[in-house]
């Protein structure tokens, strides 16, 4: 760990006027959420899928809602239950404190579908969820029902031996057809992107507002595998940012000028950056 990088990051953190946050899968790992990278990590989290030989890219596919809705909801329901019972790690609260008590405007771009920024206390209008949200549903028949938020007391019962969800499965409030999460899956041509599109409009407005200020971009755990968050953070830095901190224990390198790389986890990085302020 380069102590000089921490000092640079602390300076950028204390002097900025606004912060743009990019969060990838690594942001959730410190809360104890499973890492789906690679077969072994995924199958460790889902032993019944290991037995069936189904990998993440294959399971995260909308065709299961037609072919085996109970398995589809077993998989997403398990994740939903897990996200509900997991508390966001302290790094989320360090950010929220800076936003609320430090009075520093913030906008969050996340590829995570766990709703953990909202759960921490960030507001809907300062978040863009580029892969959608597991906390919102859409109708599988596309009957015209707009995306709706899940009921907070929803708890799906799932058989741990075969990962099948118990019926009744979530359904559309308008037509009664099967509901599915409003998450962008693989080969997903039926994903309803309207909610994410609205969020994108807010994101663009926010950048426009703060592009001439001392804007700090901090990216957490956004890898090169699905690089949406990583590339967007680089674009925001190049077009509107003053400082860029990339936090990533494995892929912290950055080809751009004057960036700060912290090869560590999100929680530890936020603790280090915000210390002695
Ligand atoms: Zn419907």
Tab-separated table of C-alpha atoms and ligand atoms in Angstrom:
chain	number	residue	atom	x	y	z
A	1	UNK	CA	0.000	0.000	0.000
A	2	UNK	CA	1.354	3.356	-1.042
A	3	UNK	CA	0.912	5.771	1.864
A	4	UNK	CA	1.369	8.642	-0.546
A	5	UNK	CA	-1.735	7.542	-2.460
A	6	UNK	CA	-3.779	7.600	0.739
A	7	UNK	CA	-2.557	11.129	1.486
A	8	UNK	CA	-3.503	12.262	-2.035
A	9	UNK	CA	-6.909	10.624	-1.656
A	10	UNK	CA	-7.497	12.296	1.733
A	11	UNK	CA	-6.665	15.673	0.222
A	12	UNK	CA	-9.021	15.141	-2.739
A	13	UNK	CA	-11.737	13.946	-0.349
A	14	UNK	CA	-11.405	16.926	2.011
A	15	UNK	CA	-11.172	19.621	-0.670
A	16	UNK	CA	-13.860	18.527	-3.148
A	17	UNK	CA	-17.153	20.350	-3.789
A	18	UNK	CA	-19.054	17.276	-4.975
A	19	UNK	CA	-18.517	13.524	-5.285
A	20	UNK	CA	-19.524	11.147	-8.052
A	21	UNK	CA	-19.517	7.566	-6.791
A	22	UNK	CA	-19.173	4.530	-9.038
A	23	UNK	CA	-19.917	1.188	-7.392
A	24	UNK	CA	-19.347	-2.280	-8.811
A	25	UNK	CA	-19.689	-5.766	-7.363
A	26	UNK	CA	-16.682	-5.208	-5.084
A	27	UNK	CA	-18.667	-2.629	-3.116
A	28	UNK	CA	-21.013	-5.328	-1.826
A	29	UNK	CA	-18.352	-7.914	-1.004
A	30	UNK	CA	-17.329	-6.055	2.174
A	31	UNK	CA	-20.932	-6.307	3.424
A	32	UNK	CA	-20.580	-10.081	3.147
A	33	UNK	CA	-22.400	-10.509	-0.157
A	34	UNK	CA	-21.086	-13.368	-2.316
A	35	UNK	CA	-18.740	-12.725	-5.201
A	36	UNK	CA	-20.109	-14.364	-8.355
A	37	UNK	CA	-16.876	-14.109	-10.316
A	38	UNK	CA	-15.860	-17.515	-11.584
A	39	UNK	CA	-17.699	-20.790	-11.323
A	40	UNK	CA	-16.373	-21.744	-7.900
A	41	UNK	CA	-17.590	-18.594	-6.117
A	42	UNK	CA	-21.026	-18.829	-7.694
A	43	UNK	CA	-21.485	-22.535	-7.116
A	44	UNK	CA	-20.302	-22.216	-3.523
A	45	UNK	CA	-23.186	-19.789	-2.973
A	46	UNK	CA	-25.657	-22.013	-4.851
A	47	UNK	CA	-24.891	-25.732	-4.321
A	48	UNK	CA	-28.084	-26.921	-6.132
A	49	UNK	CA	-26.973	-25.044	-9.270
A	50	UNK	CA	-23.525	-26.652	-8.981
A	51	UNK	CA	-25.249	-30.022	-8.986
A	52	UNK	CA	-27.219	-29.077	-12.104
A	53	UNK	CA	-24.094	-27.587	-13.720
A	54	UNK	CA	-25.746	-24.187	-14.265
A	55	UNK	CA	-23.298	-21.251	-14.270
A	56	UNK	CA	-24.108	-17.634	-13.371
A	57	UNK	CA	-24.314	-16.371	-16.967
A	58	UNK	CA	-26.770	-19.157	-17.745
A	59	UNK	CA	-28.882	-18.708	-14.603
A	60	UNK	CA	-29.099	-14.913	-14.940
A	61	UNK	CA	-31.187	-15.311	-18.071
A	62	UNK	CA	-34.860	-14.423	-18.503
A	63	UNK	CA	-35.723	-17.706	-20.259
A	64	UNK	CA	-36.005	-19.416	-16.845
A	65	UNK	CA	-39.094	-17.342	-16.021
A	66	UNK	CA	-40.849	-19.072	-18.936
A	67	UNK	CA	-39.343	-22.541	-18.603
A	68	UNK	CA	-38.982	-22.971	-14.861
A	69	UNK	CA	-40.492	-20.025	-12.955
A	70	UNK	CA	-40.011	-21.662	-9.560
A	71	UNK	CA	-36.265	-22.071	-10.188
A	72	UNK	CA	-36.021	-18.540	-11.610
A	73	UNK	CA	-37.694	-17.183	-8.486
A	74	UNK	CA	-35.658	-19.524	-6.307
A	75	UNK	CA	-32.488	-17.910	-7.622
A	76	UNK	CA	-33.674	-14.298	-7.542
A	77	UNK	CA	-35.711	-14.819	-4.387
A	78	UNK	CA	-32.653	-16.172	-2.600
A	79	UNK	CA	-30.703	-13.092	-3.642
A	80	UNK	CA	-33.578	-10.839	-2.634
A	81	UNK	CA	-33.784	-12.421	0.834
A	82	UNK	CA	-30.001	-12.130	1.199
A	83	UNK	CA	-29.942	-8.441	0.225
A	84	UNK	CA	-32.784	-7.751	2.635
A	85	UNK	CA	-31.081	-9.327	5.621
A	86	UNK	CA	-27.558	-7.980	4.854
A	87	UNK	CA	-26.569	-4.623	6.305
A	88	UNK	CA	-24.488	-2.294	4.096
A	89	UNK	CA	-20.912	-2.062	5.480
A	90	UNK	CA	-19.542	0.982	7.251
A	91	UNK	CA	-18.083	2.473	4.062
A	92	UNK	CA	-21.647	3.269	2.918
A	93	UNK	CA	-22.171	5.223	6.141
A	94	UNK	CA	-18.874	7.108	5.715
A	95	UNK	CA	-20.205	8.305	2.344
A	96	UNK	CA	-23.615	9.181	3.736
A	97	UNK	CA	-22.051	11.178	6.578
A	98	UNK	CA	-19.971	13.159	4.089
A	99	UNK	CA	-23.133	13.825	2.091
A	100	UNK	CA	-25.340	14.796	5.037
A	101	UNK	CA	-23.054	16.297	7.660
A	102	UNK	CA	-20.323	17.464	5.273
A	103	UNK	CA	-23.005	18.884	2.990
A	104	UNK	CA	-21.222	17.518	-0.095
A	105	UNK	CA	-23.542	16.805	-3.047
A	106	UNK	CA	-23.263	13.235	-4.309
A	107	UNK	CA	-24.492	11.091	-7.149
A	108	UNK	CA	-24.161	7.320	-7.250
A	109	UNK	CA	-23.802	5.089	-10.299
A	110	UNK	CA	-24.059	1.440	-9.308
A	111	UNK	CA	-24.183	-1.807	-11.224
A	112	UNK	CA	-25.399	-3.543	-8.074
A	113	UNK	CA	-29.059	-4.482	-7.926
A	114	UNK	CA	-29.219	-4.819	-4.125
A	115	UNK	CA	-30.669	-1.394	-3.294
A	116	UNK	CA	-28.011	-0.929	-0.603
A	117	UNK	CA	-27.401	2.770	-1.269
A	118	UNK	CA	-31.119	3.415	-0.672
A	119	UNK	CA	-30.998	1.145	2.366
A	120	UNK	CA	-28.124	3.246	3.789
A	121	UNK	CA	-30.167	6.426	3.402
A	122	UNK	CA	-29.304	7.819	-0.029
A	123	UNK	CA	-32.285	9.174	-1.936
A	124	UNK	CA	-33.777	7.654	-5.074
A	125	UNK	CA	-33.059	10.793	-7.102
A	126	UNK	CA	-29.296	10.630	-6.511
A	127	UNK	CA	-28.836	7.038	-7.705
A	128	UNK	CA	-28.548	5.437	-11.119
A	129	UNK	CA	-28.782	1.649	-11.176
A	130	UNK	CA	-27.392	0.791	-14.608
A	131	UNK	CA	-28.359	-2.891	-14.399
A	132	UNK	CA	-31.757	-2.233	-12.815
A	133	UNK	CA	-32.872	-3.250	-9.345
A	134	UNK	CA	-33.957	-6.415	-7.605
A	135	UNK	CA	-36.103	-4.186	-5.404
A	136	UNK	CA	-38.365	-3.479	-8.413
A	137	UNK	CA	-40.445	-5.800	-10.559
A	138	UNK	CA	-41.852	-5.793	-14.075
A	139	UNK	CA	-44.616	-7.843	-15.724
A	140	UNK	CA	-43.385	-10.751	-17.821
A	141	UNK	CA	-46.290	-10.296	-20.272
A	142	UNK	CA	-45.472	-6.594	-20.761
A	143	UNK	CA	-49.170	-5.780	-20.229
A	144	UNK	CA	-48.543	-2.071	-19.751
A	145	UNK	CA	-48.119	-2.125	-15.978
A	146	UNK	CA	-45.226	0.244	-15.155
A	147	UNK	CA	-42.297	-1.052	-13.066
A	148	UNK	CA	-43.348	-1.317	-9.423
A	149	UNK	CA	-41.415	-1.453	-6.134
A	150	UNK	CA	-41.513	-4.669	-4.136
A	151	UNK	CA	-43.543	-4.854	-0.979
A	152	UNK	CA	-41.142	-4.444	1.967
A	153	UNK	CA	-42.589	-7.497	3.729
A	154	UNK	CA	-42.139	-9.842	0.769
A	155	UNK	CA	-40.325	-12.970	1.849
A	156	UNK	CA	-39.984	-15.806	-0.607
A	157	UNK	CA	-39.710	-19.318	0.737
A	158	UNK	CA	-37.102	-21.314	-1.094
A	159	UNK	CA	-36.254	-24.976	-0.730
A	160	UNK	CA	-32.474	-25.011	-0.092
A	161	UNK	CA	-32.108	-28.528	-1.535
A	162	UNK	CA	-33.346	-27.735	-5.041
A	163	UNK	CA	-33.548	-23.900	-5.040
A	164	UNK	CA	-37.249	-23.960	-5.999
A	165	UNK	CA	-39.387	-21.074	-4.698
A	166	UNK	CA	-42.679	-21.919	-3.041
A	167	UNK	CA	-45.830	-20.712	-4.798
A	168	UNK	CA	-47.514	-18.231	-5.065
A	169	UNK	CA	-44.740	-16.475	-6.985
A	170	UNK	CA	-44.752	-12.660	-7.315
A	171	UNK	CA	-47.331	-11.521	-9.853
A	172	UNK	CA	-48.319	-8.420	-11.811
A	173	UNK	CA	-50.825	-6.220	-9.931
A	174	UNK	CA	-52.583	-5.338	-13.202
A	175	UNK	CA	-52.943	-8.596	-15.147
A	176	UNK	CA	-51.906	-11.267	-12.634
A	177	UNK	CA	-49.160	-12.716	-14.853
A	178	UNK	CA	-45.813	-13.728	-13.441
A	179	UNK	CA	-43.579	-10.868	-12.283
A	180	UNK	CA	-39.820	-10.791	-12.780
A	181	UNK	CA	-37.134	-8.567	-11.276
A	182	UNK	CA	-36.421	-5.360	-13.170
A	183	UNK	CA	-32.802	-6.462	-13.595
A	184	UNK	CA	-30.910	-6.444	-16.857
A	185	UNK	CA	-30.042	-10.115	-17.345
A	186	UNK	CA	-27.942	-11.796	-20.041
A	187	UNK	CA	-29.649	-11.994	-23.476
A	188	UNK	CA	-32.422	-9.894	-22.000
A	189	UNK	CA	-34.498	-8.264	-24.727
A	190	UNK	CA	-37.557	-7.830	-22.511
A	191	UNK	CA	-35.912	-5.750	-19.783
A	192	UNK	CA	-37.910	-2.594	-19.100
A	193	UNK	CA	-35.289	0.164	-19.061
A	194	UNK	CA	-37.633	3.087	-18.359
A	195	UNK	CA	-36.710	3.456	-14.683
A	196	UNK	CA	-32.967	3.331	-15.425
A	197	UNK	CA	-33.457	5.763	-18.318
A	198	UNK	CA	-35.098	8.276	-15.943
A	199	UNK	CA	-32.189	7.835	-13.559
A	200	UNK	CA	-29.781	8.453	-16.439
A	201	UNK	CA	-31.440	11.806	-17.153
A	202	UNK	CA	-30.846	12.804	-13.513
A	203	UNK	CA	-27.248	11.603	-13.731
A	204	UNK	CA	-26.588	13.763	-16.791
A	205	UNK	CA	-28.211	16.817	-15.197
A	206	UNK	CA	-26.161	16.334	-12.050
A	207	UNK	CA	-22.880	16.149	-13.989
A	208	UNK	CA	-23.840	19.267	-15.908
A	209	UNK	CA	-24.424	21.079	-12.614
A	210	UNK	CA	-21.098	20.132	-11.034
A	211	UNK	CA	-18.730	19.908	-13.983
A	212	UNK	CA	-17.143	23.279	-13.262
A	213	UNK	CA	-16.762	22.597	-9.552
A	214	UNK	CA	-14.060	20.616	-7.776
A	215	UNK	CA	-15.614	17.256	-8.638
A	216	UNK	CA	-14.143	14.080	-7.168
A	217	UNK	CA	-14.902	10.712	-8.745
A	218	UNK	CA	-14.480	7.640	-6.525
A	219	UNK	CA	-14.919	4.198	-8.008
A	220	UNK	CA	-15.285	1.105	-5.821
A	221	UNK	CA	-14.828	-2.506	-6.881
A	222	UNK	CA	-15.774	-2.016	-10.519
A	223	UNK	CA	-13.887	-4.598	-12.544
A	224	UNK	CA	-12.994	-4.991	-16.196
A	225	UNK	CA	-15.245	-8.023	-16.700
A	226	UNK	CA	-18.482	-6.029	-17.103
A	227	UNK	CA	-16.902	-2.576	-17.393
A	228	UNK	CA	-19.932	-0.220	-17.522
A	229	UNK	CA	-19.214	1.494	-14.198
A	230	UNK	CA	-15.448	1.598	-14.743
A	231	UNK	CA	-15.729	3.184	-18.191
A	232	UNK	CA	-18.416	5.649	-17.117
A	233	UNK	CA	-16.284	6.830	-14.190
A	234	UNK	CA	-13.355	7.386	-16.547
A	235	UNK	CA	-15.602	9.345	-18.909
A	236	UNK	CA	-16.970	11.523	-16.100
A	237	UNK	CA	-13.404	12.189	-14.901
A	238	UNK	CA	-12.213	13.124	-18.363
A	239	UNK	CA	-15.166	15.355	-19.180
A	240	UNK	CA	-15.977	16.925	-15.816
A	241	UNK	CA	-13.787	15.692	-12.952
A	242	UNK	CA	-10.879	17.151	-10.982
A	243	UNK	CA	-9.762	14.032	-9.130
A	244	UNK	CA	-10.285	10.324	-9.637
A	245	UNK	CA	-9.763	7.628	-7.007
A	246	UNK	CA	-9.981	4.029	-8.178
A	247	UNK	CA	-10.480	1.591	-5.302
A	248	UNK	CA	-10.026	-2.030	-6.285
A	249	UNK	CA	-8.023	-4.783	-4.570
A	250	UNK	CA	-7.200	-6.532	-7.861
A	251	UNK	CA	-7.634	-4.066	-10.718
A	252	UNK	CA	-6.748	-0.636	-9.355
A	253	UNK	CA	-4.614	0.404	-12.332
A	254	UNK	CA	-5.709	3.323	-14.463
A	255	UNK	CA	-4.253	4.600	-17.718
A	256	UNK	CA	-5.467	8.167	-17.253
A	257	UNK	CA	-3.358	11.058	-15.956
A	258	UNK	CA	-3.199	12.113	-12.296
A	259	UNK	CA	-5.456	9.415	-10.948
A	260	UNK	CA	-5.156	7.828	-7.513
A	261	UNK	CA	-5.132	4.033	-7.242
A	262	UNK	CA	-5.962	2.317	-3.971
A	263	UNK	CA	-5.469	-1.456	-4.223
A	264	UNK	CA	-7.766	-2.330	-1.329
A	265	UNK	CA	-11.396	-3.047	-0.452
A	266	UNK	CA	-14.082	-0.337	-0.369
A	267	UNK	CA	-14.653	-0.418	3.385
A	268	UNK	CA	-10.950	-0.118	4.290
A	269	UNK	CA	-10.385	2.543	1.652
A	270	UNK	CA	-13.215	4.722	2.949
A	271	UNK	CA	-11.966	4.335	6.500
A	272	UNK	CA	-8.452	5.378	5.422
A	273	UNK	CA	-9.593	8.270	3.224
A	274	UNK	CA	-11.919	9.757	5.823
A	275	UNK	CA	-9.583	9.438	8.827
A	276	UNK	CA	-8.287	12.565	10.580
A	277	UNK	CA	-10.751	14.796	8.809
B	1	LIG	ZN1	-49.114	-7.527	-16.270
